[in-house]
Amino acid sequence: MKSDHPKGSAEYINRLNKIKVLNLIRESGEISRAEIVKKTGLSAPTITRIVDSLIKTEQLAEQIGIGESKGGRPPMIVRFKGEDSYVIGIDWGRTHIYGILSDLNGNTLFAQDIKTNQTDGFESDLKLVSKITEKLIFKSGIDKRKLRGIGVAAAGFVNNKTDVIEYSPNFNWENVDIRKPLAELFQVPVIVDNVSRVMARGELMYGVGDKFKDFVFINIGYGIGSGIIHKGQAFFGFEGIAGEIGHTRIHSDAAAGLICACGKLDCLECYASGRGISSLAENKLKYYPHSSLNGLSELSTQHIAEEAKKGDELALYLFNQAADYLGMSIAAVANLLNPQVIVLGGKVSNAGSFFTERVRSVFQREVIQQSSRRIEIVQSKLSNEAAVIGAVSLILNEVLNLRE
């Protein structure tokens, strides 16, 4: 899905111009060819050639009519043609696998959600992903030839040079290849990336990206990770493993320290992730015999959050501790990267305002601020759909950059 045109060649320049025009058409909704000439600075014959190609060859644009003339020839109106091409997005989670079929306009047409058995391995989950994908295609009745690709969000250290998940503490995977078997089975391009970065990319395309192009997305879910967006582009690091804020060591009062799923001691995930909060609750219940948590059938993070809202001492302690560690850790990231804004996402971030307001308070106390600027923390606009919509955006981004 990558261009092999050498930089500086006529083919390369033509492709860059075509990408510029295609993205302008999509962002504008409807636009005249004359307006495209004005906004791109390209000549009218060049625009005519590019737009005709986008209509007839790539089939990503269509002419929808003639605009009102203000003297001279009436303008020809074109728009992005996204409703007749499709993308499948997969959120490969620890407890659920969630998939959607979307058109290129970002409209979700069908969805499938399957609960996973956490004791199952990679091969079993891969079969579930294949099953969900087949159901989405069958349920929608789309022409398979119009499926542009499959995007997958999964937790783990994804090497962007090999597309292999080298290690996933959440799944206990080592060197697994999601892309190859799915691409062979469905005969379409498949893109796999770390779930937190995928959520950030979804937010860029469909959420806060309409206002911000430099932000850090903090994913607080079963584990903790971050996705970094710089100048409208995802930041990967040298091999694609940037953003692992959940595996930074934090200060701990524990005598022996807590062992993280990654094998290190006292990672942020041990105290502030969904898994960490639930595990700490189990370990501390014996010290809080009167806690309402003792009456719960399941010590899920959601249930613990509900008891915290009611004022349970242990539940509040766990969420306040998580908020404090998160606020300090996020401030360190902001001091290092200086983003426009911090975006909170993931299911734990939906625990309630008592939690997120404390995260904000600690963050504002710890982050370097100046009177001329103030870095804010905002909630994800995509909420629990961020990962699956981000997975769709992986393919849409390739389409918009004409990499097929």
PDB file of C-alpha atoms in Angstrom, residues 68-350:
ATOM      1  CA  GLU A  68     -24.926  29.173  -9.768  1.00  0.00           C
ATOM      2  CA  SER A  69     -23.035  31.318 -12.231  1.00  0.00           C
ATOM      3  CA  LYS A  70     -21.718  34.697 -11.097  1.00  0.00           C
ATOM      4  CA  GLY A  71     -20.778  35.635 -14.613  1.00  0.00           C
ATOM      5  CA  GLY A  72     -19.059  33.412 -17.142  1.00  0.00           C
ATOM      6  CA  ARG A  73     -19.266  29.612 -17.188  1.00  0.00           C
ATOM      7  CA  PRO A  74     -21.272  28.053 -14.310  1.00  0.00           C
ATOM      8  CA  PRO A  75     -19.099  26.119 -11.817  1.00  0.00           C
ATOM      9  CA  MET A  76     -19.038  22.307 -11.886  1.00  0.00           C
ATOM     10  CA  ILE A  77     -19.653  20.917  -8.375  1.00  0.00           C
ATOM     11  CA  VAL A  78     -17.933  17.756  -7.133  1.00  0.00           C
ATOM     12  CA  ARG A  79     -18.033  15.830  -3.872  1.00  0.00           C
ATOM     13  CA  PHE A  80     -16.284  12.926  -2.166  1.00  0.00           C
ATOM     14  CA  LYS A  81     -17.885   9.599  -3.088  1.00  0.00           C
ATOM     15  CA  GLY A  82     -17.696   7.617   0.117  1.00  0.00           C
ATOM     16  CA  GLU A  83     -20.998   5.773   0.352  1.00  0.00           C
ATOM     17  CA  ASP A  84     -20.210   3.057  -2.192  1.00  0.00           C
ATOM     18  CA  SER A  85     -16.890   1.847  -0.736  1.00  0.00           C
ATOM     19  CA  TYR A  86     -16.488   0.073   2.578  1.00  0.00           C
ATOM     20  CA  VAL A  87     -14.069  -0.497   5.448  1.00  0.00           C
ATOM     21  CA  ILE A  88     -14.121  -2.931   8.357  1.00  0.00           C
ATOM     22  CA  GLY A  89     -12.725  -1.818  11.701  1.00  0.00           C
ATOM     23  CA  ILE A  90     -11.851  -4.295  14.471  1.00  0.00           C
ATOM     24  CA  ASP A  91     -11.275  -3.440  18.131  1.00  0.00           C
ATOM     25  CA  TRP A  92      -9.472  -6.563  19.381  1.00  0.00           C
ATOM     26  CA  GLY A  93      -9.928  -6.187  23.123  1.00  0.00           C
ATOM     27  CA  ARG A  94      -9.026  -8.372  26.080  1.00  0.00           C
ATOM     28  CA  THR A  95     -12.615  -9.170  27.010  1.00  0.00           C
ATOM     29  CA  HIS A  96     -14.484  -8.331  23.789  1.00  0.00           C
ATOM     30  CA  ILE A  97     -13.829  -8.209  20.066  1.00  0.00           C
ATOM     31  CA  TYR A  98     -15.918  -5.491  18.441  1.00  0.00           C
ATOM     32  CA  GLY A  99     -16.191  -4.923  14.703  1.00  0.00           C
ATOM     33  CA  ILE A 100     -18.000  -2.460  12.472  1.00  0.00           C
ATOM     34  CA  LEU A 101     -18.558  -2.090   8.751  1.00  0.00           C
ATOM     35  CA  SER A 102     -18.414   1.533   7.669  1.00  0.00           C
ATOM     36  CA  ASP A 103     -18.528   3.420   4.416  1.00  0.00           C
ATOM     37  CA  LEU A 104     -15.765   5.860   3.501  1.00  0.00           C
ATOM     38  CA  ASN A 105     -17.875   8.713   4.852  1.00  0.00           C
ATOM     39  CA  GLY A 106     -17.448   7.212   8.309  1.00  0.00           C
ATOM     40  CA  ASN A 107     -21.046   6.016   8.656  1.00  0.00           C
ATOM     41  CA  THR A 108     -21.325   2.778  10.650  1.00  0.00           C
ATOM     42  CA  LEU A 109     -23.638   0.435   8.763  1.00  0.00           C
ATOM     43  CA  PHE A 110     -23.367  -2.797  10.763  1.00  0.00           C
ATOM     44  CA  ALA A 111     -21.724  -3.885  14.025  1.00  0.00           C
ATOM     45  CA  GLN A 112     -20.792  -7.165  15.704  1.00  0.00           C
ATOM     46  CA  ASP A 113     -19.587  -7.726  19.257  1.00  0.00           C
ATOM     47  CA  ILE A 114     -18.317 -11.045  20.665  1.00  0.00           C
ATOM     48  CA  LYS A 115     -17.247 -11.672  24.251  1.00  0.00           C
ATOM     49  CA  THR A 116     -13.937 -13.512  24.479  1.00  0.00           C
ATOM     50  CA  ASN A 117     -12.701 -16.144  26.889  1.00  0.00           C
ATOM     51  CA  GLN A 118      -9.632 -14.615  28.523  1.00  0.00           C
ATOM     52  CA  THR A 119      -8.010 -18.035  28.846  1.00  0.00           C
ATOM     53  CA  ASP A 120      -8.071 -18.600  25.081  1.00  0.00           C
ATOM     54  CA  GLY A 121      -4.971 -17.936  22.996  1.00  0.00           C
ATOM     55  CA  PHE A 122      -4.187 -16.005  19.858  1.00  0.00           C
ATOM     56  CA  GLU A 123      -5.434 -18.610  17.370  1.00  0.00           C
ATOM     57  CA  SER A 124      -8.848 -18.856  19.038  1.00  0.00           C
ATOM     58  CA  ASP A 125      -9.268 -15.079  19.062  1.00  0.00           C
ATOM     59  CA  LEU A 126      -8.114 -14.868  15.431  1.00  0.00           C
ATOM     60  CA  LYS A 127     -10.953 -17.237  14.482  1.00  0.00           C
ATOM     61  CA  LEU A 128     -13.394 -14.924  16.266  1.00  0.00           C
ATOM     62  CA  VAL A 129     -12.044 -11.913  14.341  1.00  0.00           C
ATOM     63  CA  SER A 130     -12.482 -13.835  11.066  1.00  0.00           C
ATOM     64  CA  LYS A 131     -16.006 -14.816  12.128  1.00  0.00           C
ATOM     65  CA  ILE A 132     -16.951 -11.217  12.924  1.00  0.00           C
ATOM     66  CA  THR A 133     -15.544 -10.021   9.594  1.00  0.00           C
ATOM     67  CA  GLU A 134     -17.462 -12.682   7.656  1.00  0.00           C
ATOM     68  CA  LYS A 135     -20.674 -11.794   9.510  1.00  0.00           C
ATOM     69  CA  LEU A 136     -20.280  -8.102   8.725  1.00  0.00           C
ATOM     70  CA  ILE A 137     -19.808  -8.820   5.021  1.00  0.00           C
ATOM     71  CA  PHE A 138     -22.696 -11.316   4.907  1.00  0.00           C
ATOM     72  CA  LYS A 139     -25.044  -9.199   7.024  1.00  0.00           C
ATOM     73  CA  SER A 140     -24.502  -6.100   4.917  1.00  0.00           C
ATOM     74  CA  GLY A 141     -24.697  -7.895   1.575  1.00  0.00           C
ATOM     75  CA  ILE A 142     -22.001  -5.636   0.127  1.00  0.00           C
ATOM     76  CA  ASP A 143     -20.046  -6.453  -2.990  1.00  0.00           C
ATOM     77  CA  LYS A 144     -16.747  -7.793  -1.609  1.00  0.00           C
ATOM     78  CA  ARG A 145     -14.932  -6.000  -4.405  1.00  0.00           C
ATOM     79  CA  LYS A 146     -15.969  -2.724  -2.790  1.00  0.00           C
ATOM     80  CA  LEU A 147     -14.312  -3.574   0.538  1.00  0.00           C
ATOM     81  CA  ARG A 148     -11.238  -1.331   0.716  1.00  0.00           C
ATOM     82  CA  GLY A 149      -9.580  -3.001   3.662  1.00  0.00           C
ATOM     83  CA  ILE A 150      -9.621  -4.074   7.305  1.00  0.00           C
ATOM     84  CA  GLY A 151      -8.147  -2.008  10.141  1.00  0.00           C
ATOM     85  CA  VAL A 152      -7.304  -3.678  13.448  1.00  0.00           C
ATOM     86  CA  ALA A 153      -6.620  -2.089  16.841  1.00  0.00           C
ATOM     87  CA  ALA A 154      -4.858  -4.390  19.312  1.00  0.00           C
ATOM     88  CA  ALA A 155      -2.929  -3.914  22.556  1.00  0.00           C
ATOM     89  CA  GLY A 156       0.774  -4.567  22.289  1.00  0.00           C
ATOM     90  CA  PHE A 157       4.114  -3.416  20.969  1.00  0.00           C
ATOM     91  CA  VAL A 158       3.534  -3.274  17.204  1.00  0.00           C
ATOM     92  CA  ASN A 159       6.710  -3.069  15.127  1.00  0.00           C
ATOM     93  CA  ASN A 160       5.722  -0.790  12.251  1.00  0.00           C
ATOM     94  CA  LYS A 161       8.555  -2.157  10.106  1.00  0.00           C
ATOM     95  CA  THR A 162       7.369  -5.773  10.284  1.00  0.00           C
ATOM     96  CA  ASP A 163       3.659  -5.341  11.224  1.00  0.00           C
ATOM     97  CA  VAL A 164       4.248  -7.955  13.936  1.00  0.00           C
ATOM     98  CA  ILE A 165       3.077  -7.554  17.536  1.00  0.00           C
ATOM     99  CA  GLU A 166       6.357  -8.318  19.246  1.00  0.00           C
ATOM    100  CA  TYR A 167       4.879  -8.501  22.714  1.00  0.00           C
ATOM    101  CA  SER A 168       1.523  -7.836  24.345  1.00  0.00           C
ATOM    102  CA  PRO A 169       1.425  -7.928  28.173  1.00  0.00           C
ATOM    103  CA  ASN A 170      -2.392  -7.782  28.111  1.00  0.00           C
ATOM    104  CA  PHE A 171      -2.699 -10.889  25.903  1.00  0.00           C
ATOM    105  CA  ASN A 172       0.617 -12.562  26.739  1.00  0.00           C
ATOM    106  CA  TRP A 173       1.405 -12.670  23.004  1.00  0.00           C
ATOM    107  CA  GLU A 174       4.889 -12.833  21.543  1.00  0.00           C
ATOM    108  CA  ASN A 175       5.669 -12.214  17.849  1.00  0.00           C
ATOM    109  CA  VAL A 176       2.142 -12.679  16.497  1.00  0.00           C
ATOM    110  CA  ASP A 177       1.177 -11.648  12.972  1.00  0.00           C
ATOM    111  CA  ILE A 178      -2.437 -10.502  12.670  1.00  0.00           C
ATOM    112  CA  ARG A 179      -2.111  -8.912   9.244  1.00  0.00           C
ATOM    113  CA  LYS A 180      -0.958 -11.856   7.122  1.00  0.00           C
ATOM    114  CA  PRO A 181      -3.716 -14.428   7.890  1.00  0.00           C
ATOM    115  CA  LEU A 182      -6.518 -11.847   7.572  1.00  0.00           C
ATOM    116  CA  ALA A 183      -5.113 -10.458   4.307  1.00  0.00           C
ATOM    117  CA  GLU A 184      -4.835 -13.966   2.860  1.00  0.00           C
ATOM    118  CA  LEU A 185      -8.348 -14.940   3.963  1.00  0.00           C
ATOM    119  CA  PHE A 186     -10.210 -11.836   2.787  1.00  0.00           C
ATOM    120  CA  GLN A 187      -7.903 -10.724  -0.049  1.00  0.00           C
ATOM    121  CA  VAL A 188      -7.909  -7.056   1.002  1.00  0.00           C
ATOM    122  CA  PRO A 189      -5.302  -4.768   2.580  1.00  0.00           C
ATOM    123  CA  VAL A 190      -5.060  -5.157   6.373  1.00  0.00           C
ATOM    124  CA  ILE A 191      -3.455  -2.615   8.721  1.00  0.00           C
ATOM    125  CA  VAL A 192      -2.716  -3.410  12.370  1.00  0.00           C
ATOM    126  CA  ASP A 193      -1.617  -0.882  14.973  1.00  0.00           C
ATOM    127  CA  ASN A 194      -1.417  -0.376  18.714  1.00  0.00           C
ATOM    128  CA  VAL A 195      -4.863   0.323  20.138  1.00  0.00           C
ATOM    129  CA  SER A 196      -3.922   3.589  21.875  1.00  0.00           C
ATOM    130  CA  ARG A 197      -2.382   5.046  18.720  1.00  0.00           C
ATOM    131  CA  VAL A 198      -5.391   3.836  16.727  1.00  0.00           C
ATOM    132  CA  MET A 199      -7.705   5.639  19.155  1.00  0.00           C
ATOM    133  CA  ALA A 200      -5.640   8.799  18.734  1.00  0.00           C
ATOM    134  CA  ARG A 201      -5.846   8.518  14.942  1.00  0.00           C
ATOM    135  CA  GLY A 202      -9.603   8.039  15.133  1.00  0.00           C
ATOM    136  CA  GLU A 203      -9.847  11.125  17.321  1.00  0.00           C
ATOM    137  CA  LEU A 204      -7.750  13.041  14.787  1.00  0.00           C
ATOM    138  CA  MET A 205     -10.039  12.150  11.890  1.00  0.00           C
ATOM    139  CA  TYR A 206     -13.457  12.124  13.568  1.00  0.00           C
ATOM    140  CA  GLY A 207     -13.097  13.769  17.001  1.00  0.00           C
ATOM    141  CA  VAL A 208     -10.994  16.573  18.484  1.00  0.00           C
ATOM    142  CA  GLY A 209      -8.911  16.681  15.281  1.00  0.00           C
ATOM    143  CA  ASP A 210     -11.312  19.290  13.924  1.00  0.00           C
ATOM    144  CA  LYS A 211      -9.703  21.701  16.430  1.00  0.00           C
ATOM    145  CA  PHE A 212      -6.349  20.198  17.415  1.00  0.00           C
ATOM    146  CA  LYS A 213      -3.500  18.714  15.375  1.00  0.00           C
ATOM    147  CA  ASP A 214      -1.012  18.255  18.246  1.00  0.00           C
ATOM    148  CA  PHE A 215      -2.320  16.168  21.116  1.00  0.00           C
ATOM    149  CA  VAL A 216      -1.654  13.125  23.267  1.00  0.00           C
ATOM    150  CA  PHE A 217      -4.454  10.578  23.653  1.00  0.00           C
ATOM    151  CA  ILE A 218      -4.335   8.739  26.993  1.00  0.00           C
ATOM    152  CA  ASN A 219      -6.120   5.389  26.836  1.00  0.00           C
ATOM    153  CA  ILE A 220      -7.145   4.267  30.335  1.00  0.00           C
ATOM    154  CA  GLY A 221      -8.753   0.869  29.938  1.00  0.00           C
ATOM    155  CA  TYR A 222      -7.830  -2.706  30.820  1.00  0.00           C
ATOM    156  CA  GLY A 223      -4.270  -1.429  30.434  1.00  0.00           C
ATOM    157  CA  ILE A 224      -2.891   2.088  29.886  1.00  0.00           C
ATOM    158  CA  GLY A 225      -1.261   3.484  26.760  1.00  0.00           C
ATOM    159  CA  SER A 226      -1.007   6.686  24.777  1.00  0.00           C
ATOM    160  CA  GLY A 227      -1.136   7.783  21.172  1.00  0.00           C
ATOM    161  CA  ILE A 228       0.841  10.845  20.097  1.00  0.00           C
ATOM    162  CA  ILE A 229      -0.356  13.109  17.271  1.00  0.00           C
ATOM    163  CA  HIS A 230       2.130  15.712  16.022  1.00  0.00           C
ATOM    164  CA  LYS A 231       1.236  18.165  13.256  1.00  0.00           C
ATOM    165  CA  GLY A 232      -1.664  15.997  12.192  1.00  0.00           C
ATOM    166  CA  GLN A 233       0.407  12.806  11.960  1.00  0.00           C
ATOM    167  CA  ALA A 234       0.753   9.814  14.258  1.00  0.00           C
ATOM    168  CA  PHE A 235       4.118   9.524  15.969  1.00  0.00           C
ATOM    169  CA  PHE A 236       5.488   5.967  16.015  1.00  0.00           C
ATOM    170  CA  GLY A 237       9.033   6.224  17.322  1.00  0.00           C
ATOM    171  CA  PHE A 238      11.912   4.338  15.718  1.00  0.00           C
ATOM    172  CA  GLU A 239      10.179   0.959  15.525  1.00  0.00           C
ATOM    173  CA  GLY A 240       6.594   1.892  16.335  1.00  0.00           C
ATOM    174  CA  ILE A 241       6.611   1.402  20.092  1.00  0.00           C
ATOM    175  CA  ALA A 242       6.264   5.041  21.202  1.00  0.00           C
ATOM    176  CA  GLY A 243       3.621   5.978  23.750  1.00  0.00           C
ATOM    177  CA  GLU A 244       3.897   3.208  26.377  1.00  0.00           C
ATOM    178  CA  ILE A 245       3.103   5.486  29.316  1.00  0.00           C
ATOM    179  CA  GLY A 246       1.461   2.578  31.170  1.00  0.00           C
ATOM    180  CA  HIS A 247       4.830   0.870  31.576  1.00  0.00           C
ATOM    181  CA  THR A 248       6.670   3.751  33.183  1.00  0.00           C
ATOM    182  CA  ARG A 249       7.561   3.197  36.837  1.00  0.00           C
ATOM    183  CA  ILE A 250       5.885   5.413  39.383  1.00  0.00           C
ATOM    184  CA  HIS A 251       6.535   6.111  43.060  1.00  0.00           C
ATOM    185  CA  SER A 252       5.122   3.384  45.272  1.00  0.00           C
ATOM    186  CA  ASP A 253       4.772   2.962  49.018  1.00  0.00           C
ATOM    187  CA  ALA A 254       4.548  -0.812  48.618  1.00  0.00           C
ATOM    188  CA  ALA A 255       7.447  -2.534  50.358  1.00  0.00           C
ATOM    189  CA  ALA A 256       8.012  -5.165  47.680  1.00  0.00           C
ATOM    190  CA  GLY A 257       6.295  -3.422  44.787  1.00  0.00           C
ATOM    191  CA  LEU A 258       3.603  -4.733  42.442  1.00  0.00           C
ATOM    192  CA  ILE A 259       4.579  -6.893  39.492  1.00  0.00           C
ATOM    193  CA  CYS A 260       3.148  -5.636  36.198  1.00  0.00           C
ATOM    194  CA  ALA A 261       2.007  -7.915  33.365  1.00  0.00           C
ATOM    195  CA  CYS A 262       5.098  -6.725  31.467  1.00  0.00           C
ATOM    196  CA  GLY A 263       7.332  -8.189  34.187  1.00  0.00           C
ATOM    197  CA  LYS A 264       8.531  -4.875  35.663  1.00  0.00           C
ATOM    198  CA  LEU A 265       7.699  -3.474  39.094  1.00  0.00           C
ATOM    199  CA  ASP A 266       5.267  -0.686  39.932  1.00  0.00           C
ATOM    200  CA  CYS A 267       4.225   0.342  36.423  1.00  0.00           C
ATOM    201  CA  LEU A 268       1.464   2.946  36.172  1.00  0.00           C
ATOM    202  CA  GLU A 269      -0.837   0.146  34.949  1.00  0.00           C
ATOM    203  CA  CYS A 270      -0.503  -1.622  38.321  1.00  0.00           C
ATOM    204  CA  TYR A 271      -2.335   1.258  40.039  1.00  0.00           C
ATOM    205  CA  ALA A 272      -4.436   3.129  37.491  1.00  0.00           C
ATOM    206  CA  SER A 273      -5.650   0.680  34.811  1.00  0.00           C
ATOM    207  CA  GLY A 274      -8.878  -1.285  34.977  1.00  0.00           C
ATOM    208  CA  ARG A 275      -6.913  -4.441  35.637  1.00  0.00           C
ATOM    209  CA  GLY A 276      -4.798  -2.708  38.297  1.00  0.00           C
ATOM    210  CA  ILE A 277      -7.717  -1.166  40.193  1.00  0.00           C
ATOM    211  CA  SER A 278      -9.608  -4.481  40.289  1.00  0.00           C
ATOM    212  CA  SER A 279      -6.512  -6.391  41.412  1.00  0.00           C
ATOM    213  CA  LEU A 280      -5.765  -3.887  44.178  1.00  0.00           C
ATOM    214  CA  ALA A 281      -9.380  -4.102  45.367  1.00  0.00           C
ATOM    215  CA  GLU A 282      -9.083  -7.882  45.722  1.00  0.00           C
ATOM    216  CA  ASN A 283      -5.833  -7.566  47.680  1.00  0.00           C
ATOM    217  CA  LYS A 284      -7.086  -4.857  50.042  1.00  0.00           C
ATOM    218  CA  LEU A 285     -10.615  -6.093  50.803  1.00  0.00           C
ATOM    219  CA  LYS A 286      -9.456  -8.000  53.910  1.00  0.00           C
ATOM    220  CA  TYR A 287      -8.334  -4.701  55.434  1.00  0.00           C
ATOM    221  CA  TYR A 288     -11.747  -3.084  54.822  1.00  0.00           C
ATOM    222  CA  PRO A 289     -14.315  -5.516  56.287  1.00  0.00           C
ATOM    223  CA  HIS A 290     -17.074  -2.898  56.183  1.00  0.00           C
ATOM    224  CA  SER A 291     -16.485  -1.877  52.560  1.00  0.00           C
ATOM    225  CA  SER A 292     -19.481  -2.240  50.256  1.00  0.00           C
ATOM    226  CA  LEU A 293     -17.099  -3.900  47.797  1.00  0.00           C
ATOM    227  CA  ASN A 294     -17.376  -7.062  49.912  1.00  0.00           C
ATOM    228  CA  GLY A 295     -20.948  -7.446  48.740  1.00  0.00           C
ATOM    229  CA  LEU A 296     -20.183  -7.287  45.018  1.00  0.00           C
ATOM    230  CA  SER A 297     -20.494 -10.441  42.929  1.00  0.00           C
ATOM    231  CA  GLU A 298     -17.765  -9.122  40.615  1.00  0.00           C
ATOM    232  CA  LEU A 299     -14.982  -6.679  41.416  1.00  0.00           C
ATOM    233  CA  SER A 300     -15.067  -5.001  38.027  1.00  0.00           C
ATOM    234  CA  THR A 301     -13.715  -1.474  37.668  1.00  0.00           C
ATOM    235  CA  GLN A 302     -17.180  -0.259  36.699  1.00  0.00           C
ATOM    236  CA  HIS A 303     -18.716  -1.649  39.904  1.00  0.00           C
ATOM    237  CA  ILE A 304     -15.896  -0.233  42.013  1.00  0.00           C
ATOM    238  CA  ALA A 305     -16.457   3.189  40.387  1.00  0.00           C
ATOM    239  CA  GLU A 306     -20.157   3.026  41.265  1.00  0.00           C
ATOM    240  CA  GLU A 307     -19.318   2.330  44.918  1.00  0.00           C
ATOM    241  CA  ALA A 308     -16.775   5.168  44.900  1.00  0.00           C
ATOM    242  CA  LYS A 309     -19.512   7.569  43.803  1.00  0.00           C
ATOM    243  CA  LYS A 310     -21.539   6.407  46.822  1.00  0.00           C
ATOM    244  CA  GLY A 311     -18.611   7.231  49.102  1.00  0.00           C
ATOM    245  CA  ASP A 312     -17.180   3.792  49.870  1.00  0.00           C
ATOM    246  CA  GLU A 313     -13.826   4.352  51.575  1.00  0.00           C
ATOM    247  CA  LEU A 314     -11.844   1.634  49.766  1.00  0.00           C
ATOM    248  CA  ALA A 315     -13.325   2.383  46.347  1.00  0.00           C
ATOM    249  CA  LEU A 316     -12.592   6.096  46.737  1.00  0.00           C
ATOM    250  CA  TYR A 317      -9.060   5.378  47.918  1.00  0.00           C
ATOM    251  CA  LEU A 318      -8.347   3.228  44.837  1.00  0.00           C
ATOM    252  CA  PHE A 319      -9.739   5.755  42.354  1.00  0.00           C
ATOM    253  CA  ASN A 320      -8.118   8.744  44.063  1.00  0.00           C
ATOM    254  CA  GLN A 321      -4.767   6.949  44.030  1.00  0.00           C
ATOM    255  CA  ALA A 322      -5.238   6.110  40.345  1.00  0.00           C
ATOM    256  CA  ALA A 323      -6.147   9.726  39.556  1.00  0.00           C
ATOM    257  CA  ASP A 324      -3.104  11.062  41.414  1.00  0.00           C
ATOM    258  CA  TYR A 325      -0.668   8.771  39.615  1.00  0.00           C
ATOM    259  CA  LEU A 326      -2.310   9.480  36.268  1.00  0.00           C
ATOM    260  CA  GLY A 327      -2.264  13.253  36.784  1.00  0.00           C
ATOM    261  CA  MET A 328       1.464  13.208  37.600  1.00  0.00           C
ATOM    262  CA  SER A 329       2.327  10.836  34.743  1.00  0.00           C
ATOM    263  CA  ILE A 330       0.330  12.772  32.163  1.00  0.00           C
ATOM    264  CA  ALA A 331       1.946  16.026  33.332  1.00  0.00           C
ATOM    265  CA  ALA A 332       5.375  14.486  32.735  1.00  0.00           C
ATOM    266  CA  VAL A 333       4.315  13.597  29.180  1.00  0.00           C
ATOM    267  CA  ALA A 334       2.976  17.110  28.604  1.00  0.00           C
ATOM    268  CA  ASN A 335       6.172  18.685  29.934  1.00  0.00           C
ATOM    269  CA  LEU A 336       8.175  16.554  27.526  1.00  0.00           C
ATOM    270  CA  LEU A 337       6.031  16.939  24.379  1.00  0.00           C
ATOM    271  CA  ASN A 338       4.195  20.265  24.862  1.00  0.00           C
ATOM    272  CA  PRO A 339       0.937  19.248  23.101  1.00  0.00           C
ATOM    273  CA  GLN A 340      -2.005  21.557  22.436  1.00  0.00           C
ATOM    274  CA  VAL A 341      -4.289  19.367  24.536  1.00  0.00           C
ATOM    275  CA  ILE A 342      -4.489  16.029  26.354  1.00  0.00           C
ATOM    276  CA  VAL A 343      -7.384  13.724  25.403  1.00  0.00           C
ATOM    277  CA  LEU A 344      -8.661  11.149  27.909  1.00  0.00           C
ATOM    278  CA  GLY A 345     -10.235   7.959  26.578  1.00  0.00           C
ATOM    279  CA  GLY A 346     -10.796   4.328  27.498  1.00  0.00           C
ATOM    280  CA  LYS A 347     -13.502   2.829  29.703  1.00  0.00           C
ATOM    281  CA  VAL A 348     -11.887   3.760  33.025  1.00  0.00           C
ATOM    282  CA  SER A 349     -11.895   7.423  31.967  1.00  0.00           C
ATOM    283  CA  ASN A 350     -15.710   7.171  32.014  1.00  0.00           C
TER     284      ASN A 350
END
